[in-house]
């Protein structure tokens, strides 16, 4: 989680008593489980998923106004435990900020907060996760397919008394469903360190799949204990599989008892395309901008019904008082946040 420990962000929250940091209930729990984020306790406010909440947006102090109402809905984003996208319903229209997300193709129609009266709510601008919108990632398997591949790979070894070590990437959040799937498939808990377990304190659906007792299970996640010779190590990866992954080959051997598993916690190009084409926002903005990469061309050829993809700053925008307040406290402001304020306010 980047930026939360930054001096500018800390000063912003402490500058006024009416500024809050909103997150899902699970995200609030995960943050407060980390000692370095304990200072956020007085500023955090939990938003229940799929439940619209009317929030008062404060205006700049010099304006003398009390602010205005904004309806915000947190929607499960399925990127990691607690991850949420946010639907903002404001004076100038609706804005969807997905943050990091991972939906299977066809999932969008099930998102009730994005619908009203049986129809999709009009979206003025959508800010979408374009992390994997790259030509090198032409095919990205669903997490269910990747988890099934790992289960099938380890099953004969499990029956023979073997052990599995998961070498998780540095950003360890996002692999909760993988750990849960392994626990469910083999009827055992996954061994983690005490610090890993404490990270999920209060998150019951993750905790039930974990244990700190290494001898009680043959499945281990990022532990340094000696597991003997009959152990295989699997490292979940995404972009490492560029140019080489196929539906029939989701795992690849890279060394003695060392394998890579194609596993992505970000939406694939096909999944981003599916969400955008279903919602039909007026404008789509990329959360991750890659210099020289035309995301619109990857998502699909433009047509009269396709939204406008924006990847450049637009001049001539009139800045609102709320936008001015945030910009004055956070400079330089990330591009996508700056544009969101323009779309919403």
XYZ file of C-alpha atoms in Angstrom:
345
model
C 0.000 0.000 0.000
C 1.809 3.044 -1.256
C 1.352 6.630 -0.182
C -0.383 6.006 3.132
C 2.804 6.654 5.069
C 3.724 9.715 3.039
C 4.175 13.043 4.781
C 1.851 14.885 2.375
C -0.985 12.424 2.949
C -0.528 12.508 6.714
C -0.533 16.308 6.726
C -3.684 16.362 4.613
C -5.663 14.173 7.015
C -4.441 16.134 10.015
C -5.126 19.528 8.458
C -8.875 19.401 9.103
C -11.113 17.542 11.514
C -13.728 16.847 8.814
C -11.462 14.874 6.466
C -11.895 11.098 6.498
C -10.277 8.136 4.790
C -13.030 5.819 3.568
C -12.422 2.143 2.878
C -14.237 -1.169 3.030
C -14.675 -2.734 6.450
C -12.080 -5.423 5.692
C -9.591 -2.858 4.373
C -9.979 -0.864 7.588
C -9.241 -4.005 9.568
C -6.178 -4.855 7.455
C -4.802 -1.341 7.816
C -5.201 -1.272 11.575
C -3.554 -4.692 11.841
C -0.349 -3.026 10.610
C 1.400 -1.096 13.433
C 2.732 1.504 10.986
C -0.843 2.505 10.125
C -2.092 2.767 13.708
C -2.172 6.561 13.353
C -4.994 6.170 10.815
C -7.457 4.872 13.425
C -9.041 8.256 14.150
C -9.326 9.056 10.433
C -10.674 5.769 9.048
C -14.345 5.304 8.262
C -15.694 1.976 6.996
C -18.106 1.744 4.086
C -20.228 -1.424 3.894
C -20.136 -3.089 0.492
C -22.980 -2.507 -1.977
C -24.667 -0.029 0.359
C -24.933 3.580 -0.919
C -23.766 6.128 1.626
C -24.381 9.871 1.428
C -21.231 11.709 2.470
C -20.643 15.393 3.066
C -17.788 16.679 0.916
C -16.075 19.596 2.699
C -15.309 22.760 0.769
C -12.154 24.804 1.057
C -12.074 26.786 4.302
C -11.823 30.135 2.527
C -15.121 29.508 0.706
C -17.083 29.585 3.951
C -19.470 26.923 2.603
C -20.492 23.823 4.532
C -19.922 21.481 1.599
C -22.281 19.331 -0.406
C -23.601 15.772 -0.493
C -22.113 12.977 -2.566
C -23.420 9.408 -2.777
C -20.629 6.824 -2.579
C -20.985 3.062 -2.946
C -18.168 0.602 -2.261
C -18.284 -2.455 -4.527
C -16.239 -5.621 -3.988
C -13.364 -5.542 -6.492
C -12.055 -9.089 -5.926
C -8.405 -8.025 -6.254
C -7.451 -8.870 -2.680
C -9.124 -9.121 0.703
C -11.038 -5.897 1.304
C -10.402 -4.378 -2.118
C -13.217 -2.183 -3.385
C -14.113 -0.048 -6.343
C -16.096 3.111 -5.723
C -19.133 4.488 -7.507
C -19.476 8.254 -7.007
C -22.858 9.792 -7.819
C -22.351 13.540 -7.906
C -23.727 16.779 -9.243
C -22.258 16.356 -12.711
C -22.920 12.652 -13.127
C -21.623 9.271 -12.041
C -17.976 8.241 -11.882
C -16.680 4.692 -11.342
C -13.173 4.204 -9.967
C -12.252 0.518 -10.120
C -8.828 0.682 -8.523
C -7.297 -2.786 -8.831
C -9.928 -5.404 -9.672
C -10.313 -8.922 -11.069
C -13.678 -10.011 -12.483
C -14.414 -12.962 -14.728
C -15.920 -12.117 -18.095
C -19.691 -11.826 -17.652
C -19.550 -10.733 -14.005
C -20.595 -7.116 -14.563
C -24.375 -7.799 -14.827
C -24.306 -9.165 -11.258
C -23.066 -5.865 -9.776
C -26.313 -4.508 -8.332
C -24.963 -1.054 -7.320
C -24.242 -0.315 -10.992
C -27.868 -0.891 -11.968
C -31.134 0.930 -11.369
C -34.581 -0.188 -12.484
C -33.147 -3.077 -14.456
C -30.783 -0.863 -16.466
C -27.128 0.073 -16.163
C -26.629 3.418 -14.466
C -25.202 6.069 -16.794
C -21.477 6.435 -16.145
C -19.851 9.695 -17.137
C -16.314 8.442 -16.593
C -14.792 5.116 -15.613
C -11.256 4.809 -14.261
C -10.211 1.212 -14.860
C -7.381 -1.120 -13.887
C -5.138 -1.341 -16.951
C -2.211 -3.085 -15.245
C -2.449 -6.104 -17.578
C -3.827 -4.298 -20.639
C -0.658 -5.107 -22.494
C -0.127 -6.978 -25.782
C 2.304 -9.323 -24.038
C -0.524 -10.535 -21.795
C -2.840 -11.739 -24.531
C -4.187 -14.582 -22.398
C -4.632 -14.514 -18.635
C -6.380 -17.492 -17.018
C -9.062 -16.962 -14.422
C -7.988 -17.455 -10.839
C -10.289 -20.468 -10.618
C -8.462 -22.095 -13.553
C -5.057 -21.313 -12.042
C -6.094 -22.657 -8.648
C -7.458 -25.833 -10.248
C -4.167 -26.294 -12.113
C -2.180 -26.025 -8.877
C -4.482 -28.467 -7.089
C -4.139 -30.985 -9.935
C -0.358 -30.530 -9.928
C 0.067 -31.076 -6.194
C -2.528 -33.812 -5.664
C -0.292 -36.811 -6.528
C 2.513 -35.354 -4.444
C 0.108 -34.769 -1.560
C -0.989 -38.408 -1.675
C 2.648 -39.477 -1.670
C 3.419 -37.430 1.435
C 5.049 -34.519 -0.366
C 5.037 -30.879 0.675
C 4.246 -27.650 -1.136
C 5.918 -24.309 -0.516
C 4.305 -21.201 -2.015
C 6.794 -18.427 -2.781
C 4.504 -15.406 -2.742
C 5.526 -12.111 -4.374
C 6.393 -9.107 -2.219
C 2.842 -7.738 -2.275
C 1.386 -10.708 -0.430
C -2.159 -9.399 -0.292
C -4.190 -10.787 -3.170
C -3.470 -14.485 -2.709
C -6.172 -15.169 -0.144
C -8.387 -17.138 -2.544
C -5.407 -19.262 -3.582
C -4.714 -20.194 0.040
C -8.399 -20.843 0.663
C -8.701 -23.042 -2.431
C -5.737 -25.174 -1.379
C -7.108 -25.530 2.138
C -10.506 -26.584 0.829
C -9.151 -28.986 -1.799
C -6.851 -30.907 0.535
C -8.711 -30.536 3.822
C -5.753 -28.957 5.616
C -4.795 -25.463 6.663
C -1.951 -23.516 5.084
C 1.042 -22.796 7.303
C 2.003 -19.114 7.567
C 4.231 -17.129 9.900
C 2.846 -15.374 12.965
C 3.276 -12.001 11.270
C 1.322 -13.218 8.252
C -1.448 -14.524 10.481
C -1.649 -11.263 12.417
C -2.160 -9.399 9.138
C -5.564 -11.087 8.788
C -6.713 -10.695 12.393
C -10.466 -10.202 12.361
C -10.886 -11.454 8.764
C -12.589 -14.750 9.563
C -13.010 -16.161 6.050
C -9.229 -15.993 5.531
C -8.148 -17.016 9.026
C -10.006 -20.327 8.912
C -7.642 -21.490 6.138
C -4.401 -20.591 7.967
C -2.282 -21.978 10.792
C 1.061 -21.197 12.400
C 1.705 -24.874 13.200
C 4.095 -26.064 10.486
C 3.919 -29.729 11.497
C 0.154 -29.900 11.092
C 0.084 -29.354 7.329
C 2.063 -30.138 4.162
C 1.249 -26.750 2.571
C 3.343 -23.727 3.487
C 3.265 -20.095 2.368
C 6.513 -18.105 2.365
C 8.005 -19.852 5.375
C 11.741 -20.369 5.824
C 11.506 -23.660 7.700
C 13.244 -26.809 6.452
C 10.634 -28.865 4.604
C 12.933 -31.705 3.583
C 13.760 -33.084 0.154
C 10.221 -34.138 -0.769
C 9.106 -30.537 -1.250
C 8.164 -28.617 -4.360
C 8.159 -24.803 -4.552
C 5.614 -22.915 -6.644
C 5.799 -19.181 -7.325
C 2.595 -17.459 -8.509
C 3.396 -15.052 -11.333
C 1.598 -13.064 -14.007
C 3.763 -11.106 -16.449
C 6.532 -13.742 -16.285
C 4.236 -15.863 -18.464
C 3.998 -13.248 -21.244
C 4.294 -14.910 -24.684
C 4.321 -18.392 -23.161
C 1.088 -19.061 -21.256
C -1.736 -21.063 -22.821
C -4.944 -22.617 -21.446
C -3.267 -26.029 -21.499
C -0.095 -24.915 -19.727
C -0.618 -22.807 -16.624
C 2.443 -24.126 -14.804
C 6.035 -24.301 -15.966
C 9.091 -25.889 -14.452
C 11.965 -23.429 -14.054
C 14.377 -25.440 -11.897
C 14.782 -28.473 -9.666
C 11.500 -28.744 -7.742
C 10.741 -25.121 -8.671
C 7.704 -24.135 -10.737
C 5.885 -21.005 -11.848
C 2.087 -20.756 -11.685
C 0.332 -18.254 -13.931
C -1.771 -16.364 -11.406
C -3.042 -12.819 -11.812
C -4.818 -10.625 -9.279
C -5.443 -7.868 -11.840
C -8.073 -7.876 -14.583
C -6.994 -9.240 -17.933
C -7.400 -7.283 -21.146
C -10.494 -9.349 -21.970
C -12.000 -8.690 -18.537
C -11.405 -4.937 -18.776
C -12.932 -4.923 -22.255
C -15.954 -6.862 -20.971
C -16.606 -4.438 -18.101
C -16.177 -1.331 -20.252
C -18.387 -2.565 -23.060
C -21.101 -3.568 -20.622
C -21.149 -0.280 -18.699
C -20.654 1.916 -21.788
C -19.236 4.936 -19.922
C -18.895 8.179 -21.836
C -15.182 8.298 -21.086
C -12.691 5.711 -19.908
C -9.436 6.643 -18.226
C -6.545 4.282 -17.618
C -5.427 3.964 -14.000
C -2.045 2.705 -15.208
C -0.567 4.665 -18.079
C 2.209 3.005 -20.062
C 4.187 5.421 -22.270
C 3.759 4.565 -25.926
C 0.920 2.111 -25.334
C -2.477 2.854 -26.885
C -4.888 1.183 -24.473
C -7.891 2.079 -26.633
C -6.462 0.109 -29.543
C -5.968 -2.924 -27.312
C -9.470 -2.803 -25.874
C -11.065 -2.654 -29.297
C -11.502 -0.620 -32.450
C -13.574 2.519 -31.866
C -17.167 2.677 -33.014
C -20.117 4.981 -32.499
C -21.056 3.108 -29.322
C -17.587 2.798 -27.825
C -16.534 5.191 -25.049
C -13.762 7.711 -25.491
C -10.441 6.575 -24.050
C -8.411 9.380 -22.565
C -4.703 9.139 -21.846
C -3.664 12.787 -22.026
C -4.262 15.730 -19.745
C -7.015 18.042 -20.917
C -6.676 21.825 -20.647
C -9.360 24.321 -19.864
C -10.988 22.535 -16.941
C -12.616 24.738 -14.310
C -11.400 23.667 -10.898
C -13.974 23.356 -8.137
C -13.368 24.403 -4.546
C -13.138 20.775 -3.423
C -10.674 20.018 -6.195
C -8.641 23.065 -5.184
C -8.594 21.925 -1.549
C -7.245 18.492 -2.386
C -4.758 19.710 -4.971
C -3.297 22.284 -2.599
C -2.660 19.559 -0.017
C -1.365 16.884 -2.378
C 1.167 18.016 -4.962
C 1.962 16.463 -7.302
C -1.449 14.791 -7.393
C -1.635 11.458 -9.258
C -3.001 11.949 -12.763
C -6.021 9.680 -12.373
C -7.102 11.317 -9.093
C -6.776 14.779 -10.599
C -8.946 13.843 -13.570
C -11.501 12.126 -11.339
C -12.035 15.397 -9.497
C -12.618 17.161 -12.809
C -15.172 14.555 -13.928
C -17.010 14.460 -10.635
C -16.941 18.021 -9.376
